[in-house]
Amino acid sequence: MQRSIYLRPVGIFPAPADPDEATFAGLPLAGQPLRFTTVEIAERGGSRISRRIVTLGDAVERDWGRGTIDAARDLEALSAPRPRLAGLALDRPRIMGIVNVTPDSFSDGGQHDEAQNAIAHGLRLAEEGAEILDIGGESTRPGADYVPVEEELRRVLPVIEGLRARTDALISVDTRKAEVMRRAAAAGADILNDVSALTHDPDAMTAAAESGLPIILMHAQGDPRTMNDNPQYSDVVLDVFDYLEGRILACEAAGIPRAKLITDPGIGFGKHLHHNVAVMAALSQYHALGVPMLLGASRKKLIDHISDVPNPRDRVPGSLAAALVGAAQGVQIIRVHDVAATRQALNVWRASAAGSEKVLS
């Protein structure tokens, strides 16, 4: 599906300490302590796309023709608070810690591919401040090979069971396969995280709906083996939006309520550097989808492309910068390898943006 009009909040700023004293404090961004008073209007006309910035008043009062309904829905979605995620409030950035139980992940492959090592790593991330632990048994790095279902189950189920017994952190399973979703849910997983947005496995939509769990829908162009060969977009920011909106509607048609959905624009998945930085600059666009957003840019190749850092483990500073770019645009979930460093950076950002350390209590 493709729209004719899109609204993106710009000029985002921290909410005033006492909004009653302000003449106009703007609209809240997705129910968070961030506000916006202007929006960028993007309009599609065939292959032509135009963008301009207008005030909220102009956005509300103008007749946008056939895009008027979409514009009105976007404004409402941009400001509405998001429902809790498996009981976790999304009124501030939450940290998801990565636990890869794989021999070939791009950054930490082989470090935690034994269950006990992975469990210990997950517990350490929870102690450092991760409120969600994302357990993955199949690498989805560019060029990665397919992992059979039984092997993926052998990798992830003991880790999910071990963590479920020892931590209150939410547990997410990073998988594209329906059977892994079902078995992980039975083992105690709280969230499903599918890089294919429930398109890889024909049975995944049914499995996700039956589980009743929240689901993270990520944008990717193509399969991990080939996705970065030659990705093409007419406008990457809007094309990603259209794809995610289509997947949300498909989930709703399958009986999965919007309140159970989270989106991820998929940094690095079927995107070259210029695509990735364009999406990073426009993350606030995806709040118009009306669901929480996850950002996963930790240690990714775009940091190497920008700063010449070939070793993923040396990309922590770039990862922190990406996390803060996301937080400043209202991203609710930051998926990272380096939890303690990310928590420290977010705490300093939150206190400084609010002008008070009380926001951390």
Short mmCIF file of C-alpha atoms in Angstrom, two decimals:
data_model
loop_
_atom_site.label_atom_id
_atom_site.label_comp_id
_atom_site.label_asym_id
_atom_site.label_seq_id
_atom_site.Cartn_x
_atom_site.Cartn_y
_atom_site.Cartn_z
CA MET A 1 0.00 0.00 0.00
CA GLN A 2 1.11 3.57 -0.62
CA ARG A 3 -0.21 6.80 0.81
CA SER A 4 -0.43 10.26 -0.68
CA ILE A 5 0.46 12.14 2.53
CA TYR A 6 2.64 11.54 5.60
CA LEU A 7 3.18 13.60 8.78
CA ARG A 8 6.45 13.59 10.73
CA PRO A 9 6.96 15.53 13.98
CA VAL A 10 10.00 17.84 13.86
CA GLY A 11 11.44 20.37 16.27
CA ILE A 12 11.03 17.89 19.12
CA PHE A 13 11.88 19.26 22.57
CA PRO A 14 11.54 18.24 26.25
CA ALA A 15 8.18 18.97 27.83
CA PRO A 16 8.13 22.10 30.06
CA ALA A 17 8.48 21.40 33.77
CA ASP A 18 5.13 23.14 34.29
CA PRO A 19 3.14 22.98 31.04
CA ASP A 20 0.31 25.03 32.61
CA GLU A 21 2.60 28.07 32.58
CA ALA A 22 3.32 27.77 28.86
CA THR A 23 1.12 29.53 26.33
CA PHE A 24 1.37 26.51 24.06
CA ALA A 25 3.58 23.56 24.89
CA GLY A 26 2.87 21.61 21.72
CA LEU A 27 1.59 18.06 21.53
CA PRO A 28 3.13 15.16 23.44
CA LEU A 29 5.14 12.74 21.32
CA ALA A 30 3.60 9.28 21.76
CA GLY A 31 2.67 10.11 25.35
CA GLN A 32 6.29 10.75 26.37
CA PRO A 33 7.86 13.79 28.07
CA LEU A 34 8.75 15.15 24.62
CA ARG A 35 6.74 17.70 22.63
CA PHE A 36 6.49 18.97 19.08
CA THR A 37 4.88 22.07 17.58
CA THR A 38 5.66 21.56 13.89
CA VAL A 39 5.37 18.71 11.43
CA GLU A 40 6.96 17.86 8.12
CA ILE A 41 4.38 17.10 5.45
CA ALA A 42 5.53 14.67 2.77
CA GLU A 43 3.26 14.29 -0.26
CA ARG A 44 3.54 11.63 -2.95
CA GLY A 45 2.36 12.41 -6.45
CA GLY A 46 3.34 9.50 -8.67
CA SER A 47 7.13 9.37 -8.62
CA ARG A 48 7.37 12.91 -7.24
CA ILE A 49 7.71 13.51 -3.49
CA SER A 50 7.57 16.98 -1.93
CA ARG A 51 8.28 17.93 1.68
CA ARG A 52 7.62 21.08 3.70
CA ILE A 53 7.36 22.02 7.35
CA VAL A 54 4.15 23.52 8.75
CA THR A 55 2.83 24.43 12.17
CA LEU A 56 0.39 22.15 13.96
CA GLY A 57 -2.31 24.74 13.35
CA ASP A 58 -1.75 24.59 9.60
CA ALA A 59 -1.68 20.80 9.67
CA VAL A 60 -5.03 20.69 11.48
CA GLU A 61 -6.85 23.42 9.57
CA ARG A 62 -5.79 22.75 6.00
CA ASP A 63 -7.84 20.56 3.66
CA TRP A 64 -5.39 17.91 2.44
CA GLY A 65 -7.73 16.52 -0.21
CA ARG A 66 -7.68 12.74 -0.45
CA GLY A 67 -4.96 12.67 2.21
CA THR A 68 -7.08 14.47 4.84
CA ILE A 69 -8.13 11.29 6.66
CA ASP A 70 -4.55 9.98 6.78
CA ALA A 71 -3.30 13.36 8.05
CA ALA A 72 -5.91 13.44 10.83
CA ARG A 73 -5.10 9.87 11.85
CA ASP A 74 -1.38 10.63 11.86
CA LEU A 75 -1.80 13.61 14.18
CA GLU A 76 -3.79 11.53 16.62
CA ALA A 77 -1.30 8.64 16.43
CA LEU A 78 1.70 10.93 16.91
CA SER A 79 0.50 12.20 20.28
CA ALA A 80 -1.38 9.22 21.76
CA PRO A 81 0.35 7.34 24.61
CA ARG A 82 1.38 3.78 23.83
CA PRO A 83 -0.01 0.81 25.76
CA ARG A 84 2.26 -1.09 28.12
CA LEU A 85 4.46 -3.76 26.59
CA ALA A 86 3.88 -6.98 28.55
CA GLY A 87 3.37 -4.76 31.61
CA LEU A 88 6.32 -2.44 30.88
CA ALA A 89 5.43 1.26 30.60
CA LEU A 90 6.77 2.94 27.47
CA ASP A 91 6.90 6.49 28.80
CA ARG A 92 10.70 6.59 28.41
CA PRO A 93 13.38 4.69 26.44
CA ARG A 94 13.69 1.06 27.54
CA ILE A 95 16.79 -1.06 26.92
CA MET A 96 16.66 -4.45 25.22
CA GLY A 97 19.84 -6.48 25.72
CA ILE A 98 21.02 -8.81 22.95
CA VAL A 99 21.73 -12.46 23.78
CA ASN A 100 22.91 -14.22 20.63
CA VAL A 101 23.08 -18.00 21.03
CA THR A 102 24.84 -18.37 17.69
CA PRO A 103 28.31 -19.21 16.36
CA ASP A 104 28.15 -16.63 13.54
CA SER A 105 26.48 -13.38 14.62
CA PHE A 106 28.33 -10.38 13.25
CA SER A 107 29.47 -8.92 16.59
CA ASP A 108 29.50 -11.62 19.26
CA GLY A 109 29.13 -14.89 17.37
CA GLY A 110 30.47 -17.83 19.36
CA GLN A 111 30.76 -15.94 22.64
CA HIS A 112 27.50 -17.21 24.11
CA ASP A 113 26.62 -20.21 21.95
CA GLU A 114 26.53 -22.55 24.93
CA ALA A 115 23.35 -22.33 27.02
CA GLN A 116 25.01 -21.68 30.38
CA ASN A 117 27.20 -18.92 28.92
CA ALA A 118 24.16 -17.33 27.28
CA ILE A 119 22.14 -17.50 30.50
CA ALA A 120 24.98 -15.91 32.47
CA HIS A 121 25.30 -13.20 29.84
CA GLY A 122 21.57 -12.48 29.93
CA LEU A 123 21.58 -12.22 33.72
CA ARG A 124 24.55 -9.84 33.53
CA LEU A 125 22.70 -7.64 31.02
CA ALA A 126 19.64 -7.59 33.29
CA GLU A 127 21.81 -6.50 36.22
CA GLU A 128 23.25 -3.73 34.04
CA GLY A 129 19.78 -2.37 33.31
CA ALA A 130 18.25 -4.33 30.44
CA GLU A 131 14.49 -4.57 30.97
CA ILE A 132 14.09 -6.88 27.96
CA LEU A 133 16.40 -9.72 26.91
CA ASP A 134 16.28 -10.68 23.22
CA ILE A 135 17.29 -14.31 22.66
CA GLY A 136 18.31 -15.26 19.12
CA GLY A 137 19.38 -18.63 17.72
CA GLU A 138 19.79 -17.71 14.04
CA SER A 139 22.10 -15.00 12.76
CA THR A 140 20.41 -12.58 10.37
CA ARG A 141 23.57 -10.68 9.46
CA PRO A 142 24.05 -10.01 5.72
CA GLY A 143 24.97 -13.26 4.00
CA ALA A 144 23.92 -15.48 6.92
CA ASP A 145 22.87 -19.07 6.22
CA TYR A 146 19.52 -20.56 7.18
CA VAL A 147 19.39 -22.47 10.49
CA PRO A 148 17.06 -25.52 10.63
CA VAL A 149 14.16 -25.35 13.10
CA GLU A 150 15.43 -28.14 15.37
CA GLU A 151 18.87 -26.56 15.66
CA GLU A 152 17.39 -23.15 16.46
CA LEU A 153 15.17 -24.74 19.13
CA ARG A 154 18.18 -26.56 20.60
CA ARG A 155 19.95 -23.23 20.93
CA VAL A 156 17.24 -20.98 22.35
CA LEU A 157 14.89 -23.08 24.48
CA PRO A 158 17.35 -23.88 27.30
CA VAL A 159 18.32 -20.20 27.46
CA ILE A 160 14.72 -19.00 27.65
CA GLU A 161 13.89 -21.58 30.31
CA GLY A 162 17.03 -20.78 32.30
CA LEU A 163 16.44 -17.02 32.23
CA ARG A 164 12.71 -17.34 32.95
CA ALA A 165 13.54 -19.07 36.23
CA ARG A 166 16.11 -16.48 37.30
CA THR A 167 15.09 -12.99 36.16
CA ASP A 168 12.04 -10.75 36.04
CA ALA A 169 13.27 -9.09 32.84
CA LEU A 170 10.97 -9.55 29.86
CA ILE A 171 12.17 -12.22 27.45
CA SER A 172 11.94 -11.76 23.70
CA VAL A 173 12.69 -14.47 21.13
CA ASP A 174 14.28 -13.31 17.89
CA THR A 175 13.01 -15.76 15.26
CA ARG A 176 11.33 -16.03 11.85
CA LYS A 177 9.91 -19.51 12.40
CA ALA A 178 6.42 -20.41 13.60
CA GLU A 179 7.46 -23.53 15.52
CA VAL A 180 10.17 -21.61 17.39
CA MET A 181 7.58 -18.95 18.26
CA ARG A 182 5.21 -21.57 19.65
CA ARG A 183 7.84 -23.44 21.65
CA ALA A 184 9.43 -20.23 22.95
CA ALA A 185 6.05 -18.92 24.11
CA ALA A 186 5.42 -22.19 25.95
CA ALA A 187 8.87 -21.90 27.56
CA GLY A 188 8.07 -18.46 28.97
CA ALA A 189 8.92 -15.88 26.30
CA ASP A 190 7.02 -12.59 26.64
CA ILE A 191 7.60 -11.08 23.18
CA LEU A 192 8.09 -12.31 19.62
CA ASN A 193 10.65 -10.47 17.47
CA ASP A 194 10.52 -11.31 13.75
CA VAL A 195 12.94 -9.63 11.35
CA SER A 196 10.68 -10.68 8.47
CA ALA A 197 7.55 -9.11 10.03
CA LEU A 198 5.77 -12.50 9.89
CA THR A 199 6.40 -13.02 6.15
CA HIS A 200 9.16 -15.66 6.14
CA ASP A 201 7.17 -18.62 7.50
CA PRO A 202 3.65 -19.07 6.05
CA ASP A 203 2.48 -20.27 9.48
CA ALA A 204 4.08 -17.44 11.47
CA MET A 205 1.06 -15.12 11.43
CA THR A 206 -1.16 -17.87 12.84
CA ALA A 207 1.42 -18.82 15.48
CA ALA A 208 1.84 -15.19 16.52
CA ALA A 209 -1.91 -14.64 16.76
CA GLU A 210 -2.41 -17.82 18.79
CA SER A 211 0.36 -16.89 21.22
CA GLY A 212 -1.32 -13.65 22.28
CA LEU A 213 2.15 -12.15 22.78
CA PRO A 214 3.36 -8.72 21.63
CA ILE A 215 5.13 -8.88 18.27
CA ILE A 216 7.97 -6.79 16.87
CA LEU A 217 7.60 -6.27 13.11
CA MET A 218 10.83 -5.28 11.37
CA HIS A 219 11.35 -3.91 7.89
CA ALA A 220 13.80 -5.78 5.70
CA GLN A 221 14.14 -5.78 1.95
CA GLY A 222 14.93 -9.35 0.92
CA ASP A 223 16.41 -12.37 2.70
CA PRO A 224 19.51 -12.02 4.93
CA ARG A 225 21.57 -13.90 2.34
CA THR A 226 20.89 -11.36 -0.40
CA MET A 227 19.29 -8.30 1.22
CA ASN A 228 22.24 -5.94 0.81
CA ASP A 229 23.13 -6.91 -2.76
CA ASN A 230 21.18 -4.12 -4.47
CA PRO A 231 18.41 -2.57 -2.32
CA GLN A 232 16.20 -0.10 -4.20
CA TYR A 233 13.75 2.52 -2.86
CA SER A 234 11.83 5.40 -4.36
CA ASP A 235 12.10 7.12 -0.94
CA VAL A 236 13.49 4.90 1.80
CA VAL A 237 11.80 6.71 4.71
CA LEU A 238 8.35 6.58 3.15
CA ASP A 239 8.77 3.12 1.62
CA VAL A 240 9.69 1.67 5.02
CA PHE A 241 6.65 3.42 6.51
CA ASP A 242 4.36 1.96 3.83
CA TYR A 243 5.73 -1.55 4.40
CA LEU A 244 5.28 -1.39 8.17
CA GLU A 245 1.80 0.07 7.86
CA GLY A 246 0.90 -2.78 5.53
CA ARG A 247 2.20 -5.37 7.99
CA ILE A 248 0.23 -3.77 10.84
CA LEU A 249 -2.95 -3.98 8.77
CA ALA A 250 -2.17 -7.62 7.88
CA CYS A 251 -1.75 -8.45 11.56
CA GLU A 252 -5.03 -6.76 12.44
CA ALA A 253 -6.79 -8.71 9.70
CA ALA A 254 -5.38 -11.90 11.24
CA GLY A 255 -6.81 -11.01 14.63
CA ILE A 256 -3.72 -9.47 16.23
CA PRO A 257 -4.68 -6.16 17.88
CA ARG A 258 -2.62 -3.07 17.16
CA ALA A 259 -1.98 -2.76 20.92
CA LYS A 260 0.20 -5.90 20.62
CA LEU A 261 2.43 -4.56 17.83
CA ILE A 262 5.83 -2.84 17.82
CA THR A 263 7.70 -1.69 14.70
CA ASP A 264 11.40 -1.64 13.84
CA PRO A 265 12.61 0.25 10.72
CA GLY A 266 15.38 -2.32 10.28
CA ILE A 267 18.70 -0.46 10.26
CA GLY A 268 21.12 -2.44 8.10
CA PHE A 269 18.53 -4.83 6.68
CA GLY A 270 18.41 -4.30 2.92
CA LYS A 271 19.76 -0.76 3.22
CA HIS A 272 23.00 0.89 2.17
CA LEU A 273 24.63 3.67 4.21
CA HIS A 274 22.65 6.50 2.60
CA HIS A 275 19.43 4.60 3.26
CA ASN A 276 20.35 3.93 6.90
CA VAL A 277 21.25 7.52 7.76
CA ALA A 278 18.10 8.80 6.04
CA VAL A 279 15.99 6.50 8.22
CA MET A 280 17.94 7.46 11.36
CA ALA A 281 17.31 11.15 10.62
CA ALA A 282 13.57 10.55 10.25
CA LEU A 283 12.83 8.03 13.01
CA SER A 284 10.05 10.23 14.35
CA GLN A 285 8.15 9.48 11.11
CA TYR A 286 7.27 6.03 12.37
CA HIS A 287 5.35 7.29 15.42
CA ALA A 288 2.55 8.02 12.95
CA LEU A 289 2.02 4.27 12.77
CA GLY A 290 0.50 4.55 16.24
CA VAL A 291 2.55 1.75 17.85
CA PRO A 292 5.80 1.65 19.86
CA MET A 293 9.08 1.70 17.97
CA LEU A 294 12.29 -0.29 18.42
CA LEU A 295 15.70 0.83 17.14
CA GLY A 296 18.47 -1.70 16.58
CA ALA A 297 21.65 0.04 15.41
CA SER A 298 24.07 -1.36 17.97
CA ARG A 299 27.57 -2.06 16.57
CA LYS A 300 26.20 -2.16 13.03
CA LYS A 301 28.11 -1.67 9.80
CA LEU A 302 26.89 1.88 9.24
CA ILE A 303 29.17 2.92 12.13
CA ASP A 304 32.15 1.42 10.29
CA HIS A 305 31.08 3.12 7.06
CA ILE A 306 30.86 6.49 8.78
CA SER A 307 33.88 6.26 11.11
CA ASP A 308 36.15 3.49 9.73
CA VAL A 309 35.74 1.04 12.62
CA PRO A 310 36.04 -2.46 11.11
CA ASN A 311 35.87 -4.37 14.42
CA PRO A 312 32.25 -4.42 15.69
CA ARG A 313 33.42 -4.49 19.31
CA ASP A 314 35.07 -1.09 18.80
CA ARG A 315 31.78 0.51 17.70
CA VAL A 316 30.40 1.27 21.19
CA PRO A 317 30.74 5.08 20.86
CA GLY A 318 28.87 5.02 17.56
CA SER A 319 26.24 2.74 19.07
CA LEU A 320 25.70 5.20 21.93
CA ALA A 321 25.33 8.06 19.46
CA ALA A 322 22.70 6.07 17.55
CA ALA A 323 20.84 5.28 20.78
CA LEU A 324 20.71 8.97 21.70
CA VAL A 325 19.52 9.93 18.20
CA GLY A 326 16.70 7.45 18.71
CA ALA A 327 15.85 8.57 22.23
CA ALA A 328 15.71 12.22 21.14
CA GLN A 329 13.10 11.21 18.54
CA GLY A 330 11.00 9.26 21.02
CA VAL A 331 12.07 5.68 20.27
CA GLN A 332 10.66 3.52 23.06
CA ILE A 333 12.96 0.46 22.86
CA ILE A 334 16.70 0.57 22.19
CA ARG A 335 18.17 -2.85 21.28
CA VAL A 336 21.86 -3.01 22.21
CA HIS A 337 24.86 -5.18 22.98
CA ASP A 338 26.36 -2.75 25.51
CA VAL A 339 23.68 -2.29 28.16
CA ALA A 340 25.66 -0.57 30.95
CA ALA A 341 27.13 2.02 28.59
CA THR A 342 23.76 2.66 26.96
CA ARG A 343 22.01 3.05 30.31
CA GLN A 344 24.63 5.58 31.44
CA ALA A 345 24.29 7.59 28.22
CA LEU A 346 20.48 7.57 28.37
CA ASN A 347 20.46 8.64 32.04
CA VAL A 348 22.69 11.62 31.31
CA TRP A 349 20.59 12.54 28.28
CA ARG A 350 17.27 12.23 30.17
CA ALA A 351 18.43 14.29 33.16
CA SER A 352 20.01 16.95 30.98
CA ALA A 353 17.01 17.19 28.66
CA ALA A 354 14.64 17.55 31.63
CA GLY A 355 16.96 19.85 33.59
CA SER A 356 16.45 17.63 36.63
CA GLU A 357 17.85 14.39 37.96
CA LYS A 358 14.43 13.64 39.45
CA VAL A 359 13.34 12.05 36.18
CA LEU A 360 15.68 9.15 36.97
CA SER A 361 13.99 8.22 40.25
#
